[in-house]
Coordinates of C-alpha atoms in Angstrom, one line a residue:
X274 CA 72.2 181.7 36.0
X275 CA 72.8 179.0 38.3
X276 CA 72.6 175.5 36.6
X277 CA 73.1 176.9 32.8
X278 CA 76.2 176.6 31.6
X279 CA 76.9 179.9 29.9
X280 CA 79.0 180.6 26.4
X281 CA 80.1 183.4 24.9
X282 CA 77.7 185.7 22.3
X283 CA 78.3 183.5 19.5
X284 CA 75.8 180.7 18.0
X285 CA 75.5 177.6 17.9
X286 CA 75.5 175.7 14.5
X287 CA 74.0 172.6 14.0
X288 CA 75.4 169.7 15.9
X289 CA 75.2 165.8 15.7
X290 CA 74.1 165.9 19.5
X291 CA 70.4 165.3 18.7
X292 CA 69.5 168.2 20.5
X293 CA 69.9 170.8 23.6
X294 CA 68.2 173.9 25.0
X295 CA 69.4 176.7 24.1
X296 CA 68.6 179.8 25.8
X297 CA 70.0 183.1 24.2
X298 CA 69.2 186.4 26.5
X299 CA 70.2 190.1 25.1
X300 CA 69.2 193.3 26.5
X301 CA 67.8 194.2 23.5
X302 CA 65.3 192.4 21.2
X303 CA 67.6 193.7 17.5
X304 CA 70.6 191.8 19.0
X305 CA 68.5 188.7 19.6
X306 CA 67.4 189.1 16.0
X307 CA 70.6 189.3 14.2
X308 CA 71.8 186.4 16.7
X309 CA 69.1 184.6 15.5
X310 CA 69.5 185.3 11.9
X311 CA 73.1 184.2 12.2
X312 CA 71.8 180.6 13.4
X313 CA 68.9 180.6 10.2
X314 CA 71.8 181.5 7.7
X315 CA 73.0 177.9 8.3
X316 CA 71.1 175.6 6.3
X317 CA 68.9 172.9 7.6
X318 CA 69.5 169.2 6.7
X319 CA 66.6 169.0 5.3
X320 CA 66.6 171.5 2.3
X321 CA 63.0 171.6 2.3
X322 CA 62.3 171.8 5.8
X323 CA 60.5 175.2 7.0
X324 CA 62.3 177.0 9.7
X325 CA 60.0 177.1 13.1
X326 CA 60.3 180.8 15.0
X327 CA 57.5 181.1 17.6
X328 CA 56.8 184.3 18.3
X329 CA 53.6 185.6 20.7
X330 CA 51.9 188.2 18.4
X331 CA 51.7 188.8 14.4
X332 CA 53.5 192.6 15.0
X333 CA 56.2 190.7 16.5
X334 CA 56.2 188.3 13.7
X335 CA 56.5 191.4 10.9
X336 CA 59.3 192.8 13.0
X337 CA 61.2 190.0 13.0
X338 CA 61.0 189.0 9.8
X339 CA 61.9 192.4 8.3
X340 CA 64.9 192.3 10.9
X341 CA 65.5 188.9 9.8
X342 CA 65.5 189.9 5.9
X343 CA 68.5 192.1 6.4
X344 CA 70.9 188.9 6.7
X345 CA 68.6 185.9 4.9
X346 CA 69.2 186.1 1.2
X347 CA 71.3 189.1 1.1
X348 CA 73.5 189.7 -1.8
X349 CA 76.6 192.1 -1.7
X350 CA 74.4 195.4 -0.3
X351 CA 73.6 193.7 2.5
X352 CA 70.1 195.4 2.3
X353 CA 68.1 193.3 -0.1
X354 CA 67.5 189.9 1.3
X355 CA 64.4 188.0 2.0
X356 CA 63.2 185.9 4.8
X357 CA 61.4 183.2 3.2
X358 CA 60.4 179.1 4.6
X359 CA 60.2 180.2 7.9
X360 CA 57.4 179.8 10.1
X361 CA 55.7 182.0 12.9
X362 CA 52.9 180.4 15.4
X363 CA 52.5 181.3 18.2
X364 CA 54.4 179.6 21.0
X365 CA 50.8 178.3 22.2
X366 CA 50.0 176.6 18.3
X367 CA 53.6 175.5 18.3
X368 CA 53.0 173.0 21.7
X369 CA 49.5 172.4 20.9
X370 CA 51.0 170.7 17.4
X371 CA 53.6 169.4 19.5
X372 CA 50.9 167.6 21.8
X373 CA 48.2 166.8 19.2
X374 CA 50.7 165.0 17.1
X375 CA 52.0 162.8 20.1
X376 CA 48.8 161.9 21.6
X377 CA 46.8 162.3 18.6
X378 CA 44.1 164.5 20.6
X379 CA 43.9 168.1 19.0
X380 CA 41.5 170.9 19.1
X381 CA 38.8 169.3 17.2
X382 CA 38.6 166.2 18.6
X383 CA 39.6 167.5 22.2
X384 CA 36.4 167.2 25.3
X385 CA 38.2 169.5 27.3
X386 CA 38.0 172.0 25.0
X387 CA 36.2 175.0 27.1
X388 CA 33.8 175.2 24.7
X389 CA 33.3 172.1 24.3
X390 CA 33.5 171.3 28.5
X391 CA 30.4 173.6 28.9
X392 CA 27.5 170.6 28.5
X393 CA 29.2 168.3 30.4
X394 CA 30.2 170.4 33.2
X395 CA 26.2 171.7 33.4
X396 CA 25.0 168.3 33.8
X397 CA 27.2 167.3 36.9
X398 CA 26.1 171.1 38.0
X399 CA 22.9 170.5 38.0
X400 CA 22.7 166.9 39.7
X401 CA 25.0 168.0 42.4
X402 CA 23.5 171.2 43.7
X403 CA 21.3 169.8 46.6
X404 CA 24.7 168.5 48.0
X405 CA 26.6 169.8 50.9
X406 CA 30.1 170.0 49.0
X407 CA 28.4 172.3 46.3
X408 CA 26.6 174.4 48.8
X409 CA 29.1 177.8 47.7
X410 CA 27.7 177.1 44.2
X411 CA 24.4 176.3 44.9
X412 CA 23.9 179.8 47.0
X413 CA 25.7 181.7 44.0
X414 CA 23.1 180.0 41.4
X415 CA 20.2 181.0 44.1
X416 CA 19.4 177.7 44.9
X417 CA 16.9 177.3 47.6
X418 CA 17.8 174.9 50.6
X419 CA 21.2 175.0 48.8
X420 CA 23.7 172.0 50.6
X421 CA 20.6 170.6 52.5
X422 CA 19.9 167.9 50.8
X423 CA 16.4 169.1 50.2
X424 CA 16.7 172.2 47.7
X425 CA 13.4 172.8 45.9
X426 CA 15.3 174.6 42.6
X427 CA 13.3 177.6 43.7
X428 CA 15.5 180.7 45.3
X429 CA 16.2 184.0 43.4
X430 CA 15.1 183.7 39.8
X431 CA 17.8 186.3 38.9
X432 CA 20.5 184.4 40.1
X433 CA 19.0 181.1 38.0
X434 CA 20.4 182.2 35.0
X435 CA 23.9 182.6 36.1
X436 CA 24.4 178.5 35.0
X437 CA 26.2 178.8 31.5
X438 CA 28.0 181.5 32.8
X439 CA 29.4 179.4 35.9
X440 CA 30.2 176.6 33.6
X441 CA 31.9 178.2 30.6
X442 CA 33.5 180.5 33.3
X443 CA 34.7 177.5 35.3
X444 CA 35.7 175.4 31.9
X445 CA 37.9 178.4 30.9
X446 CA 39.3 178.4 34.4
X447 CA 40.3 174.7 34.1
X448 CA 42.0 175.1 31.2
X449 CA 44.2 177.4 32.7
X450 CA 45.1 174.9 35.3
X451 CA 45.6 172.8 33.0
X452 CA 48.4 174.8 31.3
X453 CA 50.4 177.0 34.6
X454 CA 49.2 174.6 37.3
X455 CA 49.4 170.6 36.2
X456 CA 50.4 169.7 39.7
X457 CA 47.4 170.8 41.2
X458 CA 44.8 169.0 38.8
X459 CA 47.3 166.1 40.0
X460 CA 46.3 166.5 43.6
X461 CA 42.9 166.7 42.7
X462 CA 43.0 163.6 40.8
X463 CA 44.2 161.7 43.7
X464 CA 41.7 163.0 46.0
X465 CA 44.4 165.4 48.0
X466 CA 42.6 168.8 48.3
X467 CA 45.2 170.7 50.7
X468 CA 46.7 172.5 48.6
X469 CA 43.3 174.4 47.7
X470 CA 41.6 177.3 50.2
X471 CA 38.5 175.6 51.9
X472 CA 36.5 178.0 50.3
X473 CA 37.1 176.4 46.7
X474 CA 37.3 173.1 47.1
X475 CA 33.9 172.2 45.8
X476 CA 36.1 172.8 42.5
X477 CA 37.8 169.9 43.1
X478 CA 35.0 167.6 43.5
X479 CA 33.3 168.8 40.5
X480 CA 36.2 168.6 38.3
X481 CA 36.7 165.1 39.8
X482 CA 33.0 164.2 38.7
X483 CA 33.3 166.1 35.2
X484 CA 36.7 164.4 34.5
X485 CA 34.9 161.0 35.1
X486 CA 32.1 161.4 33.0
X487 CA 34.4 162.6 30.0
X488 CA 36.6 159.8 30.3
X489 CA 40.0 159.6 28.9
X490 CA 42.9 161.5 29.9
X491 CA 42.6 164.9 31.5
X492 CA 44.6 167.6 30.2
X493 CA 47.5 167.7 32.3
X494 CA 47.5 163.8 32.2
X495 CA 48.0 164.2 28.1
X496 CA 51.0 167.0 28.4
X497 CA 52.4 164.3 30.9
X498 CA 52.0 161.2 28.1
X499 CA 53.0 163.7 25.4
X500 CA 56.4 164.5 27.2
X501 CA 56.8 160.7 27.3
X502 CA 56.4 159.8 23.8
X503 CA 58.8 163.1 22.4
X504 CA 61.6 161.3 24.8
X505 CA 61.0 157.8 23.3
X506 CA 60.7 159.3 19.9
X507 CA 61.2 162.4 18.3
X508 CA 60.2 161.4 14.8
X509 CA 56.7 161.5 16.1
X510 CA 56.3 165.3 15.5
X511 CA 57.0 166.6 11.9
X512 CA 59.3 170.0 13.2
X513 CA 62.3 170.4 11.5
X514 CA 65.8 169.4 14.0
X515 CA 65.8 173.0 15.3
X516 CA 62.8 174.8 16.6
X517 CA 63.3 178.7 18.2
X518 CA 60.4 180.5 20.4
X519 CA 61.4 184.1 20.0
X520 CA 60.8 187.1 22.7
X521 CA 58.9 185.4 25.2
X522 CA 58.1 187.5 28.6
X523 CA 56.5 184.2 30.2
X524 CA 56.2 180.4 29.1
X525 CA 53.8 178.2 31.0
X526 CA 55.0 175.4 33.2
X527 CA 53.0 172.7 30.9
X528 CA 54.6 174.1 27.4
X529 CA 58.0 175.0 28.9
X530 CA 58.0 170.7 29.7
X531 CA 57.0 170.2 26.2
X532 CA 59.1 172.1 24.7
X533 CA 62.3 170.5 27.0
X534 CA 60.8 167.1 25.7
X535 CA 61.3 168.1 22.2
X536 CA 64.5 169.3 22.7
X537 CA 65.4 165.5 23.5
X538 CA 66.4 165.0 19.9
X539 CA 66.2 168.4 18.0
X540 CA 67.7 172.0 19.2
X541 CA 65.3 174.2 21.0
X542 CA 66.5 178.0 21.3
X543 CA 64.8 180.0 23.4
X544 CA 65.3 183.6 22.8
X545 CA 64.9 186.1 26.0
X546 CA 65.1 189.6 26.4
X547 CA 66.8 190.2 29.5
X548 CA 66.8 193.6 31.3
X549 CA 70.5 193.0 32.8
X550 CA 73.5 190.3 32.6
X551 CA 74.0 191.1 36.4
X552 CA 70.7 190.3 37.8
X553 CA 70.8 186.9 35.4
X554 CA 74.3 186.1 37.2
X555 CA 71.9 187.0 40.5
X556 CA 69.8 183.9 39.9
X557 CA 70.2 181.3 42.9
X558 CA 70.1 177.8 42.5
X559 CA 67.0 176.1 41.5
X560 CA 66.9 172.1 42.4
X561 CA 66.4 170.5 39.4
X562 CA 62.3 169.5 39.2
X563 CA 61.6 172.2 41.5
X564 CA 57.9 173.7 40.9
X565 CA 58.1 177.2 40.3
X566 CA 54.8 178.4 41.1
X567 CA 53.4 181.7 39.9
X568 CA 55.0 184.4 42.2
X569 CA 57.1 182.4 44.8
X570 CA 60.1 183.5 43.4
X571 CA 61.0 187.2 43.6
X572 CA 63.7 189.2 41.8
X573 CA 67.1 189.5 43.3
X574 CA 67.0 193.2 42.0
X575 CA 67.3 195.9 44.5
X576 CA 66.0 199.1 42.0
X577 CA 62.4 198.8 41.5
X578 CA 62.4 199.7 37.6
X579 CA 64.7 196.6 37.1
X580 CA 62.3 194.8 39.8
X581 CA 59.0 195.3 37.7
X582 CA 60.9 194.4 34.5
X583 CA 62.6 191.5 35.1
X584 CA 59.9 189.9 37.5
X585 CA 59.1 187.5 34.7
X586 CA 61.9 186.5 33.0
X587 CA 63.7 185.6 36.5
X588 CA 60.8 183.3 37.8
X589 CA 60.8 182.3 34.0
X590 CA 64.8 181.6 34.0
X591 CA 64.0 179.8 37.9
X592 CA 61.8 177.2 35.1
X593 CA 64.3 176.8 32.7
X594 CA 67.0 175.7 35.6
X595 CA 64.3 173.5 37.2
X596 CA 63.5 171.6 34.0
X597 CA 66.3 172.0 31.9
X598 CA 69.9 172.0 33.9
X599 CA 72.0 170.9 31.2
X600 CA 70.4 174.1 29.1
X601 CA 73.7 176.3 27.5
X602 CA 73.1 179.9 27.9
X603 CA 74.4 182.8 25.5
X604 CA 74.6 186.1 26.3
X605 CA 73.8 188.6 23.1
X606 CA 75.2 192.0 24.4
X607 CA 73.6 195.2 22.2
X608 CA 76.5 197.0 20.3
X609 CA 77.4 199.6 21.9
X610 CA 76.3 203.6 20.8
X611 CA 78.1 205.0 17.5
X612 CA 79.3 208.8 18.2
X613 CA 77.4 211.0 16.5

């Protein structure tokens, strides 16, 4: 790919460097394993340091640590080994540690929580609907006289109780933003609404008004501050110096930052399965800091098969590039058949 450096199939050991991404492709996900294995087999410093594999679902996680017992532990059989003080969040737990432990804001304590958004979001509903802004809103809530400045709160009762809904809906929706879209909560925040259809721009002013009467740092503004302290301090998050996120079809822009912050002073290994080497040689050249938004960049591929199944690992590898040009790829070819 165009701006990673690629090596050959073998992997890395541990270095003195401090850290690197790493991103390891295969076509399939058994090579990745025993790739990935390989790296495990080599001690930590820290003998009592639990390895970190995010992986995105608990099947995956037995998989790959059955695969993984084949080479951890084995004695001379090969076959009975154990994979033991390793780890499996999810790649979602693994940044949301990341974050709370730089910031100090977690999931308990955190007001933008959806659930937690809900109240505040329904009282800046409520004291807003008579305005012209939230006139869209107001007419899907059956507000009489909606955007007039002279609603009476009577309208269609059936539509009345559509409230909680529209809030936890548009709390949920948020969050999202938050996560795949930071730079446009960033717009918002400075009062630049371009970028969203005319139609929905009464979302803008109502986060604006929610996000004041919270108070504190919105969510995108903490992934921003939590980047900022891994770079000025990696001993702020208790990981151990290498960190892997294991078979990942799609990382969000926010948590693909994070985890290139980390990766300031530990190892980060990303581990992709990648439908073909020629299509990842395909990739053009992505500016460093580029935003790659969600489905601006399409595949190189010309057959449609490899078109469907490699839509999100190229806009994914487009990411990497942006954020991470100094990341070293490795390419993890399958063996080839036995004859039977």
């Amino acid at each position: 790919m165009a701006g990673l450096s690629e090596r050959a199939s073998t992997v890395p050991r541990m270095t003195d460097s401090g850290g690197g991404v790493h991103v390891h492709r295969g076509e399939r996900a058994d090579a990745l394993a025993a790739a990935l294995a390989e790296l495990l087999a080599a001690p930590l410093p820290d003998p009592f340091a639990a390895e970190v594999v995010a992986v995105s679902a608990p099947g995956m996680e037995r998989w790959l640590a059955q695969r993984l017992a084949h080479r951890l532990g084995t004695g001379p059989s090969g076959q009975d080994g154990v994979c033991a003080a390793v780890r499996f969040p999810s790649p979602a737990a693994l940044v949301g540690e990341v974050v709370e432990a730089a910031t100090g804001v977690g999931a308990d304590t955190d007001p933008w929580r959806p659930e937690r958004l809900v109240w505040p979001l329904l009282t800046e509903l409520d004291a807003a609907l008579d305005e012209p802004w939230c006139a869209t809103l107001a007419a899907h809530l059956g507000r009489r006289g909606a955007g007039s400045g002279n609603g009476d709160g009577a309208g269609d009762p059936s539509r009345r109780g559509r409230r909680v809904a529209a809030a936890s809906g548009r709390a949920g929706l948020w969050a999202r933003y938050a996560v795949q879209g930071p730079p446009l909560l960033a717009d918002w925040r400075a009062g630049r609404d371009g970028s969203t259809p005319e139609d929905l721009r009464w979302q803008a002013e109502l986060w604006r008004r929610v996000r004041a009467r919270v108070g504190g740092a919105d969510p995108a503004q903490r992934w921003a501050q939590a980047c900022e302290v891994l770079g000025q301090c990696g001993e702020s998050v208790a990981l151990p110096s290498r960190v892997s996120v294991f078979g990942p079809t799609r990382l969000p822009a926010a948590h693909l930052e994070v985890l290139v912050a980390l990766a300031r002073h530990r190892e980060v290994h990303l581990w992709l399965p990648h439908p073909s080497p020629a299509l990842w040689r395909r990739q053009g050249p992505v500016p460093p800091g580029t935003a790659v938004r969600r489905g601006e960049f399409g595949t190189p591929a010309r057959h449609p098969l490899l078109a469907s199944l490699g839509r999100d690992l190229h806009e994914m590898g487009a990411r990497i590039a942006a954020v991470a040009p100094d990341a070293v790829a490795h390419h993890h070819p399958a063996d080839p058949p036995q004859p039977t």
